[in-house]
JSON list of C-alpha atoms in Angstrom, two decimals:
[
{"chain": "K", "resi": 109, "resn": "UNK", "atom": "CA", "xyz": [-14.56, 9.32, 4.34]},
{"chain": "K", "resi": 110, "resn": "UNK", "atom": "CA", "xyz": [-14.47, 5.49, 3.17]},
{"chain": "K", "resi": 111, "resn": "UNK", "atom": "CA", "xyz": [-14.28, 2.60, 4.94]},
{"chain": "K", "resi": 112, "resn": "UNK", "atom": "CA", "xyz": [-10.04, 1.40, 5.92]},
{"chain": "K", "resi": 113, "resn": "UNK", "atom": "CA", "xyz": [-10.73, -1.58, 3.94]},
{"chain": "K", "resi": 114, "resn": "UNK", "atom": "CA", "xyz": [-11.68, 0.09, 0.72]},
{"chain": "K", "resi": 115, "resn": "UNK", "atom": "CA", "xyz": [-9.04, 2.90, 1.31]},
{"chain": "K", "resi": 116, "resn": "UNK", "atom": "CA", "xyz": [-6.33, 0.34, 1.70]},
{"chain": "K", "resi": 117, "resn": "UNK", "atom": "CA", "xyz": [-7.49, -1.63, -1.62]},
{"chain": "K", "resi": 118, "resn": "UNK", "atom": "CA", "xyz": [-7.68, 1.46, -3.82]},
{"chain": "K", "resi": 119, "resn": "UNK", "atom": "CA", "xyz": [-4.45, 2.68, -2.49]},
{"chain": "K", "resi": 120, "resn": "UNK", "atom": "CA", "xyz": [-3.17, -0.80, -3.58]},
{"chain": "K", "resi": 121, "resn": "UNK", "atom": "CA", "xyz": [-3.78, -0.58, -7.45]},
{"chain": "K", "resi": 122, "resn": "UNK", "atom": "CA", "xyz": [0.08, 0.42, -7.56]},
{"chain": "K", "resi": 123, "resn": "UNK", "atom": "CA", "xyz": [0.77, -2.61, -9.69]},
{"chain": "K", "resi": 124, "resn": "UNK", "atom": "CA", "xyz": [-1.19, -1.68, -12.29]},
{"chain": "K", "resi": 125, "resn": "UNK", "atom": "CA", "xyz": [0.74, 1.65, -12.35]},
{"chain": "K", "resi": 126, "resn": "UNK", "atom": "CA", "xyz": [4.27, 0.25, -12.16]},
{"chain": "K", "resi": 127, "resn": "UNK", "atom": "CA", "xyz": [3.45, -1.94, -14.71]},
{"chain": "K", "resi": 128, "resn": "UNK", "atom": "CA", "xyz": [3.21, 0.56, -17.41]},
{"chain": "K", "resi": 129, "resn": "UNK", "atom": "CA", "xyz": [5.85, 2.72, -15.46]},
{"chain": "K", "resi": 130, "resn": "UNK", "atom": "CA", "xyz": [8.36, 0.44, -14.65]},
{"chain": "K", "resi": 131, "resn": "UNK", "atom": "CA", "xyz": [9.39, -0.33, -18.41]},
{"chain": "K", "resi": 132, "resn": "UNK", "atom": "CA", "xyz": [9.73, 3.77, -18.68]},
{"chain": "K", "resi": 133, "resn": "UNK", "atom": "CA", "xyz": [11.43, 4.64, -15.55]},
{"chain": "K", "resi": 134, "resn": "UNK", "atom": "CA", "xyz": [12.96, 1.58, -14.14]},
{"chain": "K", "resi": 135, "resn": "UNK", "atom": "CA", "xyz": [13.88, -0.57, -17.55]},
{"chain": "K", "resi": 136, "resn": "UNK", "atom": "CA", "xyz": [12.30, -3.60, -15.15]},
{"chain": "K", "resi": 137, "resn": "UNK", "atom": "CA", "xyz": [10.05, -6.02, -17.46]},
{"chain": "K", "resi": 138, "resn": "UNK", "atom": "CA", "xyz": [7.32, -7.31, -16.79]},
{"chain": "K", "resi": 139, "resn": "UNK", "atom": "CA", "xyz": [7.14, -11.16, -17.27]},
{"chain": "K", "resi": 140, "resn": "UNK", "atom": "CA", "xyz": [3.90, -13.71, -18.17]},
{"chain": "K", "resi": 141, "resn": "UNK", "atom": "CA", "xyz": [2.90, -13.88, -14.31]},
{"chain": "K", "resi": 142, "resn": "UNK", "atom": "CA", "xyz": [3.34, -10.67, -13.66]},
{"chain": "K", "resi": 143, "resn": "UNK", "atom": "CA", "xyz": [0.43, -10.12, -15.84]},
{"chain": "K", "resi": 144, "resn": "UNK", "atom": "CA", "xyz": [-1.68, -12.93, -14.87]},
{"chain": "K", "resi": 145, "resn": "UNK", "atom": "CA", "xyz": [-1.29, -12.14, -11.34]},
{"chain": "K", "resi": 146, "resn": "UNK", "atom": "CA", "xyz": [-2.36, -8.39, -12.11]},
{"chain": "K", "resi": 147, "resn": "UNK", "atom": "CA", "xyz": [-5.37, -9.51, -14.01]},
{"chain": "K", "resi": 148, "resn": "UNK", "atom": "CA", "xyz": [-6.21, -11.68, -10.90]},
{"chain": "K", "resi": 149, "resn": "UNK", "atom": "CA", "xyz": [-6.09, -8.97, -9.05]},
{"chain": "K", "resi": 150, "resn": "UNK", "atom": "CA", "xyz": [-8.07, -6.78, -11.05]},
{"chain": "K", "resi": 151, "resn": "UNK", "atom": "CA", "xyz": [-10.62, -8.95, -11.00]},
{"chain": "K", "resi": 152, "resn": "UNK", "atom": "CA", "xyz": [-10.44, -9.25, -6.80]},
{"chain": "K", "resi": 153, "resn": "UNK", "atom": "CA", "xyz": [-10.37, -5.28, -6.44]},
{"chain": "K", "resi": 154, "resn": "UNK", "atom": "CA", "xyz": [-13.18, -5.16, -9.15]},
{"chain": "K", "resi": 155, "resn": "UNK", "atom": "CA", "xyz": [-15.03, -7.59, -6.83]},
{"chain": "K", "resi": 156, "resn": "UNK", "atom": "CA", "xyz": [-13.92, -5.06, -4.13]},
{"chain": "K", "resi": 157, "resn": "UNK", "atom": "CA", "xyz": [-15.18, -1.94, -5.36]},
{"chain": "K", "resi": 158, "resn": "UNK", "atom": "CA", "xyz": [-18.49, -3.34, -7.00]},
{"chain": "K", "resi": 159, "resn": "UNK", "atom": "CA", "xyz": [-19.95, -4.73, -4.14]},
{"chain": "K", "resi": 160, "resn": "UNK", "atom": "CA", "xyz": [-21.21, -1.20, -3.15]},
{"chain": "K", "resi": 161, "resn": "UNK", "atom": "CA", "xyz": [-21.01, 0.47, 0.38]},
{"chain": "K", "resi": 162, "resn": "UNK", "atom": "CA", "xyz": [-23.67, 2.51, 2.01]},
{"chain": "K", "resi": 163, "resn": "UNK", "atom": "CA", "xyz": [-22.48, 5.54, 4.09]},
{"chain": "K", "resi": 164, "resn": "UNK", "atom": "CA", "xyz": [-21.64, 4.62, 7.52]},
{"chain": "K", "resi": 165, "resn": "UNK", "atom": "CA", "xyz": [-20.28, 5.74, 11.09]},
{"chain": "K", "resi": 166, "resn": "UNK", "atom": "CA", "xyz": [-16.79, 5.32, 9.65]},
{"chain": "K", "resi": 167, "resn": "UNK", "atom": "CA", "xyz": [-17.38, 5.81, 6.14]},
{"chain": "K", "resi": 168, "resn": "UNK", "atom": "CA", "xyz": [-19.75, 9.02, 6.09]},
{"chain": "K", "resi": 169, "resn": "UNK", "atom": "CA", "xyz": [-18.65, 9.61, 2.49]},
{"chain": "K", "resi": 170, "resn": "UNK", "atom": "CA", "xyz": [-17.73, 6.72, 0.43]},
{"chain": "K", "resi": 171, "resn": "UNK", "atom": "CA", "xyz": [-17.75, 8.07, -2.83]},
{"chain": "K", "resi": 172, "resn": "UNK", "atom": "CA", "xyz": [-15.47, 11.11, -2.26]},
{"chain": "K", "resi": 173, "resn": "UNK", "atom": "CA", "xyz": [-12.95, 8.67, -0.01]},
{"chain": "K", "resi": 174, "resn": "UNK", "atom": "CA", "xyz": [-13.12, 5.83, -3.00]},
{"chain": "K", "resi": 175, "resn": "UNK", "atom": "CA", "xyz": [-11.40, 8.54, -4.99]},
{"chain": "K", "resi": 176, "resn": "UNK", "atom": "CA", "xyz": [-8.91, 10.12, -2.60]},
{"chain": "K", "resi": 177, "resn": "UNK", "atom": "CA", "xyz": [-7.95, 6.26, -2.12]},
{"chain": "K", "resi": 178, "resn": "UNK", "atom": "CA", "xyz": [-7.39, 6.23, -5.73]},
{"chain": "K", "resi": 179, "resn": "UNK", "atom": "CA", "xyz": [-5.00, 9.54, -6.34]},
{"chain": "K", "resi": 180, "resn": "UNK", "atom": "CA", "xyz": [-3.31, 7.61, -3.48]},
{"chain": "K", "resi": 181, "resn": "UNK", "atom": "CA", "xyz": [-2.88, 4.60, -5.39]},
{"chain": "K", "resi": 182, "resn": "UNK", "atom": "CA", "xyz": [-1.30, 6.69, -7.89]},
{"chain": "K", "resi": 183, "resn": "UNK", "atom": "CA", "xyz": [1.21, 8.47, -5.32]},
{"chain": "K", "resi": 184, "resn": "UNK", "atom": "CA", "xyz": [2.07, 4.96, -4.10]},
{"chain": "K", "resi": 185, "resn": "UNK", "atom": "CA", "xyz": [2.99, 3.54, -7.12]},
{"chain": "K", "resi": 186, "resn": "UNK", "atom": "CA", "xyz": [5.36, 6.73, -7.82]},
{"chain": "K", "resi": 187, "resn": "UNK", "atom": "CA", "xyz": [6.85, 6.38, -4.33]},
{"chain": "K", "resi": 188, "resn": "UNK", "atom": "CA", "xyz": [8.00, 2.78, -5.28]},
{"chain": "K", "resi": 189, "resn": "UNK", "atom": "CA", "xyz": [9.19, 3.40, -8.03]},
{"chain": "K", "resi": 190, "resn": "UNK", "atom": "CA", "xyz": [11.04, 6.38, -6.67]},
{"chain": "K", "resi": 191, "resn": "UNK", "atom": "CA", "xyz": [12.73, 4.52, -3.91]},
{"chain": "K", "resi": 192, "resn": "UNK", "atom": "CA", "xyz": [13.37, 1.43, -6.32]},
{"chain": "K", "resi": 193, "resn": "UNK", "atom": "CA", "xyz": [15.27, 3.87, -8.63]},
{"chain": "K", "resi": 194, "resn": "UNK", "atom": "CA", "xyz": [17.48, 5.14, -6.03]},
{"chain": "K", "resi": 195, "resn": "UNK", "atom": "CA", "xyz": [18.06, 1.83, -4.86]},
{"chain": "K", "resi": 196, "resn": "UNK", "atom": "CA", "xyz": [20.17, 1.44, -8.16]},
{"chain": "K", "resi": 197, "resn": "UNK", "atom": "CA", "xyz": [22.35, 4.12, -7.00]},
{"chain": "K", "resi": 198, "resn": "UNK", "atom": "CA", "xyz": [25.57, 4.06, -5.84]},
{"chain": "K", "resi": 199, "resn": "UNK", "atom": "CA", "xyz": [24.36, 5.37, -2.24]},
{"chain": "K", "resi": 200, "resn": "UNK", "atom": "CA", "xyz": [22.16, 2.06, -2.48]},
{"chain": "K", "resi": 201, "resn": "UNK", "atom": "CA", "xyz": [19.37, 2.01, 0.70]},
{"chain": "K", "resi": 202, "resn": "UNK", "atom": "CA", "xyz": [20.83, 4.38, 2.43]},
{"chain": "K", "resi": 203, "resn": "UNK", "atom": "CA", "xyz": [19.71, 6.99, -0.07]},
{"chain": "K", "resi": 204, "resn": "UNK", "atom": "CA", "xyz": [16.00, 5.82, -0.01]},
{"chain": "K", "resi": 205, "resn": "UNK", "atom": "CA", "xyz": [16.30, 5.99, 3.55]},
{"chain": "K", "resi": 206, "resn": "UNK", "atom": "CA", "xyz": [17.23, 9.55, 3.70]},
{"chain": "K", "resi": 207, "resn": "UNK", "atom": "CA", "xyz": [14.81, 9.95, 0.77]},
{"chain": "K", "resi": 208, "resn": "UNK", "atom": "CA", "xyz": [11.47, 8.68, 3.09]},
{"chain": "K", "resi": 209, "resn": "UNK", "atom": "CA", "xyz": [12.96, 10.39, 6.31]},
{"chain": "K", "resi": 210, "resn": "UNK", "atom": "CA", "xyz": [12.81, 13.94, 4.23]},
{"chain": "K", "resi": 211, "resn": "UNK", "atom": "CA", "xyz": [9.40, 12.92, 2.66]},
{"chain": "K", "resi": 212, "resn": "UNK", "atom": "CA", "xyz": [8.23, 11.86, 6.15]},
{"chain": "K", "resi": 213, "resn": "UNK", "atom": "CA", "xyz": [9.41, 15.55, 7.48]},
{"chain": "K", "resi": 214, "resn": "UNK", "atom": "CA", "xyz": [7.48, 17.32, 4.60]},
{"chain": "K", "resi": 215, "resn": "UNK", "atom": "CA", "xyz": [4.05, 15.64, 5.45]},
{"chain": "K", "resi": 216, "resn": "UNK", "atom": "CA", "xyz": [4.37, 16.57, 9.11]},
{"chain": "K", "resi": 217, "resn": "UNK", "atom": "CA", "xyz": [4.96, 20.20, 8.43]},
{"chain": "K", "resi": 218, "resn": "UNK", "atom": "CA", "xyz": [2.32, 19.98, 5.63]},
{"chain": "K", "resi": 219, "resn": "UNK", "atom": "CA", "xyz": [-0.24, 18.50, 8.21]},
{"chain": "K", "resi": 220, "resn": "UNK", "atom": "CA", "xyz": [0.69, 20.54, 11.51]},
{"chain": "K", "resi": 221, "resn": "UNK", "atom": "CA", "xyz": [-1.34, 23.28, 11.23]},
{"chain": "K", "resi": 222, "resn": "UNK", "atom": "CA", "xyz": [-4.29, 21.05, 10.64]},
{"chain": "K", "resi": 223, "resn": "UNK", "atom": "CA", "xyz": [-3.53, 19.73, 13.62]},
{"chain": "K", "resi": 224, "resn": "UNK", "atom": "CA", "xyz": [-2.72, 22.35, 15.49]},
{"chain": "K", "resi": 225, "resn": "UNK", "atom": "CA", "xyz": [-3.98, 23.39, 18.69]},
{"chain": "K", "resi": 226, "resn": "UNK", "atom": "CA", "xyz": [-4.28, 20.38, 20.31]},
{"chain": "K", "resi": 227, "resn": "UNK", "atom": "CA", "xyz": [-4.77, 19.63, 24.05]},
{"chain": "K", "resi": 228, "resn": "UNK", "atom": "CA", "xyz": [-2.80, 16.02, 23.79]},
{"chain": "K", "resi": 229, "resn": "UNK", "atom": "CA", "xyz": [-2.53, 13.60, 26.82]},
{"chain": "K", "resi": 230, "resn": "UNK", "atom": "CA", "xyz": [0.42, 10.80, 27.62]},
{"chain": "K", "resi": 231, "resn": "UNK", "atom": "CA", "xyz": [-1.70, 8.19, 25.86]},
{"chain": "K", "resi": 232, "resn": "UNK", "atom": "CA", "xyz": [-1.77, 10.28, 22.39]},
{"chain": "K", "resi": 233, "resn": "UNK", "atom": "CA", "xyz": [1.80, 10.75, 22.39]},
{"chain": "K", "resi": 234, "resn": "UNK", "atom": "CA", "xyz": [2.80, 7.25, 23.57]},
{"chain": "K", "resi": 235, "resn": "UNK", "atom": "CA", "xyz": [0.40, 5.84, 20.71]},
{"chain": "K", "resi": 236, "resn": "UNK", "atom": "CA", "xyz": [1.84, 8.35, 18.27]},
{"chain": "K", "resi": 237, "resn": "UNK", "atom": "CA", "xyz": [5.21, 7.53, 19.24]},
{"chain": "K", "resi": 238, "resn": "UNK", "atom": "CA", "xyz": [4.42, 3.82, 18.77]},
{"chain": "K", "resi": 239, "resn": "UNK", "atom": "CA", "xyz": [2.93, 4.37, 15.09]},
{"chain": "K", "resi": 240, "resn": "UNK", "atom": "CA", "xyz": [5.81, 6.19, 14.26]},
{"chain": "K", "resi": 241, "resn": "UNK", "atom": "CA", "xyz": [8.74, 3.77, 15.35]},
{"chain": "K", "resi": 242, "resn": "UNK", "atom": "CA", "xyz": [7.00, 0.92, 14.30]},
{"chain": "K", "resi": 243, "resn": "UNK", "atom": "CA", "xyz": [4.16, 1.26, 11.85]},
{"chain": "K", "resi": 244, "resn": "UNK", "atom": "CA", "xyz": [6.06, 4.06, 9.45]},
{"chain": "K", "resi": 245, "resn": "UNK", "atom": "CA", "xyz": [9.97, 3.80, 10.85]},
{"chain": "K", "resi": 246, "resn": "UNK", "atom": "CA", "xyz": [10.37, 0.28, 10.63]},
{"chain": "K", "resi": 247, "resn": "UNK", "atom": "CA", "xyz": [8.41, -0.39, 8.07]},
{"chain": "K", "resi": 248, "resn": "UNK", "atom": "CA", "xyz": [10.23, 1.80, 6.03]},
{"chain": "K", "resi": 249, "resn": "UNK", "atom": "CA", "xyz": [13.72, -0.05, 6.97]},
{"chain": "K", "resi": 250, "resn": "UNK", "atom": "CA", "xyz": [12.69, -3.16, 5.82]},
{"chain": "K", "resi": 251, "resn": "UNK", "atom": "CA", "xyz": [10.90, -1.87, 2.58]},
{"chain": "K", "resi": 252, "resn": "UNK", "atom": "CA", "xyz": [13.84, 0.19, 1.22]},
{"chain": "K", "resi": 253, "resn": "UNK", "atom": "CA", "xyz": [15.90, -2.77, 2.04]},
{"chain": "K", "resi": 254, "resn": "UNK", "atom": "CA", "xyz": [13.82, -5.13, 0.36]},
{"chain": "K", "resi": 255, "resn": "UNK", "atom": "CA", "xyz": [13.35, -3.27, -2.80]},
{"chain": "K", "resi": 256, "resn": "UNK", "atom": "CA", "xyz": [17.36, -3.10, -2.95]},
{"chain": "K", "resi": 257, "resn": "UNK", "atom": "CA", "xyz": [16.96, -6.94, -4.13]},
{"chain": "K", "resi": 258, "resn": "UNK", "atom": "CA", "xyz": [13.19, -7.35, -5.90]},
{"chain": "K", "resi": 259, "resn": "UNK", "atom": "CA", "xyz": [12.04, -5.08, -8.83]},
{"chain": "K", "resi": 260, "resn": "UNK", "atom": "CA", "xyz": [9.11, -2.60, -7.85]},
{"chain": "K", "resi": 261, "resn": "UNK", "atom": "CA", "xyz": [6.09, -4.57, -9.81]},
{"chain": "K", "resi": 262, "resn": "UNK", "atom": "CA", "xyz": [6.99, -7.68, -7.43]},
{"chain": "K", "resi": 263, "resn": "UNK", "atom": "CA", "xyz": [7.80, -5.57, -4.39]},
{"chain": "K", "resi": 264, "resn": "UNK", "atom": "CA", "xyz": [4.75, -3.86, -4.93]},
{"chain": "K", "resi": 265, "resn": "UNK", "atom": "CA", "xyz": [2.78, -7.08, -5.32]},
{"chain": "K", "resi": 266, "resn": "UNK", "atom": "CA", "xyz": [4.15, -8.60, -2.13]},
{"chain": "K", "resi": 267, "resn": "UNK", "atom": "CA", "xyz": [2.23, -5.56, -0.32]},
{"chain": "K", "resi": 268, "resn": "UNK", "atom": "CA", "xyz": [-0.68, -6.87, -1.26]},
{"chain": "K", "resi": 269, "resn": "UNK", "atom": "CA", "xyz": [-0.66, -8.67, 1.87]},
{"chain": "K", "resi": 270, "resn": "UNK", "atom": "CA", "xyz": [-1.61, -5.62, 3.69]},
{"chain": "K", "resi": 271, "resn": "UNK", "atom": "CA", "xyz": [-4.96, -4.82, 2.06]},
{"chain": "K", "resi": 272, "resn": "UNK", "atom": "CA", "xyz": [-5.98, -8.38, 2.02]},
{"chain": "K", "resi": 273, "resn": "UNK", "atom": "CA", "xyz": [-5.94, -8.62, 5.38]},
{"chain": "K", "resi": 274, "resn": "UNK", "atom": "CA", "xyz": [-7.06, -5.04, 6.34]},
{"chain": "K", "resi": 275, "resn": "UNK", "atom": "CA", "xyz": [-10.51, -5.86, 6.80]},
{"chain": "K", "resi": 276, "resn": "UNK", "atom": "CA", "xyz": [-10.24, -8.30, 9.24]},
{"chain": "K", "resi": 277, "resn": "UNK", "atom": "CA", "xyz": [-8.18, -5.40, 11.75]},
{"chain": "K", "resi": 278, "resn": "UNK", "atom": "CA", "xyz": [-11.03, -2.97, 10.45]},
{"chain": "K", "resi": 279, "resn": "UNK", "atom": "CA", "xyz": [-13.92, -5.52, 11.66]},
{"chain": "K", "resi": 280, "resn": "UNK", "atom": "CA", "xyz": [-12.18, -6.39, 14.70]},
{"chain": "K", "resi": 281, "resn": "UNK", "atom": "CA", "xyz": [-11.30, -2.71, 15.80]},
{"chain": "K", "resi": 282, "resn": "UNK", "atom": "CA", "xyz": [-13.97, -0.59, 13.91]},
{"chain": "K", "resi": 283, "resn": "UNK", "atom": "CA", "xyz": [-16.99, -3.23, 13.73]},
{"chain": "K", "resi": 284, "resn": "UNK", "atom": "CA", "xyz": [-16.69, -2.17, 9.81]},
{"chain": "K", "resi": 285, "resn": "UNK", "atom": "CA", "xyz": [-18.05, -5.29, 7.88]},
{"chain": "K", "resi": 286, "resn": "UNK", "atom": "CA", "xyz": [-17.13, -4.91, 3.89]},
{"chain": "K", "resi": 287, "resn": "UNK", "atom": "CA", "xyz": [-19.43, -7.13, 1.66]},
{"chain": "K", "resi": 288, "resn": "UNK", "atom": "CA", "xyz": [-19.09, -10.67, 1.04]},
{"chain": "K", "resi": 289, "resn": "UNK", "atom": "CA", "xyz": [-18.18, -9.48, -2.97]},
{"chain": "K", "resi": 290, "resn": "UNK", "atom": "CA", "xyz": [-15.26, -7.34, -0.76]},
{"chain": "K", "resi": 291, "resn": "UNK", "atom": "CA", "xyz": [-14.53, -10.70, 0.96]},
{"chain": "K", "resi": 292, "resn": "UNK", "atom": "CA", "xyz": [-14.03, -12.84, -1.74]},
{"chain": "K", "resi": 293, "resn": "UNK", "atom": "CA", "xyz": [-11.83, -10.34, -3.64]},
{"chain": "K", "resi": 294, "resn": "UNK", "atom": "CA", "xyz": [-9.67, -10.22, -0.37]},
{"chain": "K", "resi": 295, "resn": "UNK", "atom": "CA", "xyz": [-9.26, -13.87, -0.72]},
{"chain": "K", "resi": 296, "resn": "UNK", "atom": "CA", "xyz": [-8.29, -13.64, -4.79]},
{"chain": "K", "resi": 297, "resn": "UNK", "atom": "CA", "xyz": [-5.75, -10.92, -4.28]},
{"chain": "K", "resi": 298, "resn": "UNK", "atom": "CA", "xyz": [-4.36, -12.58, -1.07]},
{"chain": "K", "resi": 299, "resn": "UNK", "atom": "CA", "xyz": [-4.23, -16.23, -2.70]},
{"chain": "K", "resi": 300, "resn": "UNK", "atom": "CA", "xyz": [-2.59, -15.11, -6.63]},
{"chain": "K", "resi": 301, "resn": "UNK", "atom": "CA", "xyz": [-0.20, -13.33, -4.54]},
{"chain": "K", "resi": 302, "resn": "UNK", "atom": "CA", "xyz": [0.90, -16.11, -2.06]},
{"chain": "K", "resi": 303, "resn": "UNK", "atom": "CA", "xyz": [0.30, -18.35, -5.41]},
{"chain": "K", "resi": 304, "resn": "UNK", "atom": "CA", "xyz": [2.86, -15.59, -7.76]},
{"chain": "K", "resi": 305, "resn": "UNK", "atom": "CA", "xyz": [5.35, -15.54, -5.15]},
{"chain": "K", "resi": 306, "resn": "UNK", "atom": "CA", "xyz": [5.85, -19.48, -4.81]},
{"chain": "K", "resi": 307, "resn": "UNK", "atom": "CA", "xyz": [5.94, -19.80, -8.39]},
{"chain": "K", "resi": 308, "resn": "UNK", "atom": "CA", "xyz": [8.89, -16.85, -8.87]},
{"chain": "K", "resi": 309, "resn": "UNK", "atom": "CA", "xyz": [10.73, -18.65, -5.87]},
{"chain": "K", "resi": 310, "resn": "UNK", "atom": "CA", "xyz": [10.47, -21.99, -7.61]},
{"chain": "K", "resi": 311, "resn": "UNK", "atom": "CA", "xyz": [11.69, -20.53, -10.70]}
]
């Protein structure tokens, strides 16, 4: 309904969740650059979302999609600190793993009969197979391990990576060119966060 790069960005306002969460479920606090960073990023997502986006091929309803990207946002934010919190378990990663493989299971069931039937060829199932080893599996290994050793406000800022550079796969794949307002808050969220995490590793 929206565009991948303003999905990804709205789904991405996790921080601002776990920041107000994370004192309440995770007794993590929240330090000076933890809230400078957020407010830079605030102001790059606010640059994101303001510089407006006409319906498109790809995007054929950007308002409704703006705000399904936002509940997500929301969801995401509880799934880290979910994961986080059973990382301070005695089970330790191996818990969280189990914990995404279940949640994992629940959304295929959930989404099968959508899906279903389906005439699908050797190419769907090789591409499905490839998302789902690489782009979910694998990702998931190294982000239940890593939030084993970072708190879920940083871990969550570290994925900021993703949306800043989502555009640039959606232009290159999709031909979907976000403003230059969507540009330039890219660049703020991707620079405080490369910025934030040289500063914690100095410290």
């Amino acid at each position: 309904l929206t565009t991948a790069a303003h999905a990804i960005f709205l789904q991405s306002t996790a921080p601002f969740y776990l920041l107000l969460a994370g004192p309440l479920l995770l007794g993590e606090r929240a330090r000076r650059s933890d809230f400078a960073l957020l407010a830079v990023a605030g102001l790059g997502m606010a640059l994101f979302v303001m510089g407006g986006q006409p319906p498109a091929r790809t995007a054929p309803d950007p308002r409704q999609g703006n705000l399904l990207a936002l509940a997500s946002g929301v969801t995401w934010a509880a799934t880290l600190a979910g994961l986080r919190w059973l990382s301070h378990r005695r089970a330790g990663s191996g818990q969280s793993m189990a914990t995404v493989a279940a949640g994992n299971l629940a959304a295929c069931l959930f989404c099968l009969p959508a899906a279903l039937p389906a005439a699908v060829s050797l190419a769907d199932l090789s591409v499905i197979l490839y998302l789902g080893v690489f782009q979910i599996g694998l990702a998931y290994v190294f982000l239940t391990r890593g939030l084993t050793g970072v708190p879920a406000l940083e871990g969550s800022l570290l994925l900021l990576a993703e949306p800043a550079l989502n555009p640039v796969w959606a232009l290159l794949v999709h031909q979907e060119r976000p403003s230059a307002a969507a540009i330039a808050g890219a660049a703020l969220i991707l620079s405080a966060s490369l910025g934030h995490a040289l500063l914690r590793r100095r410290g």
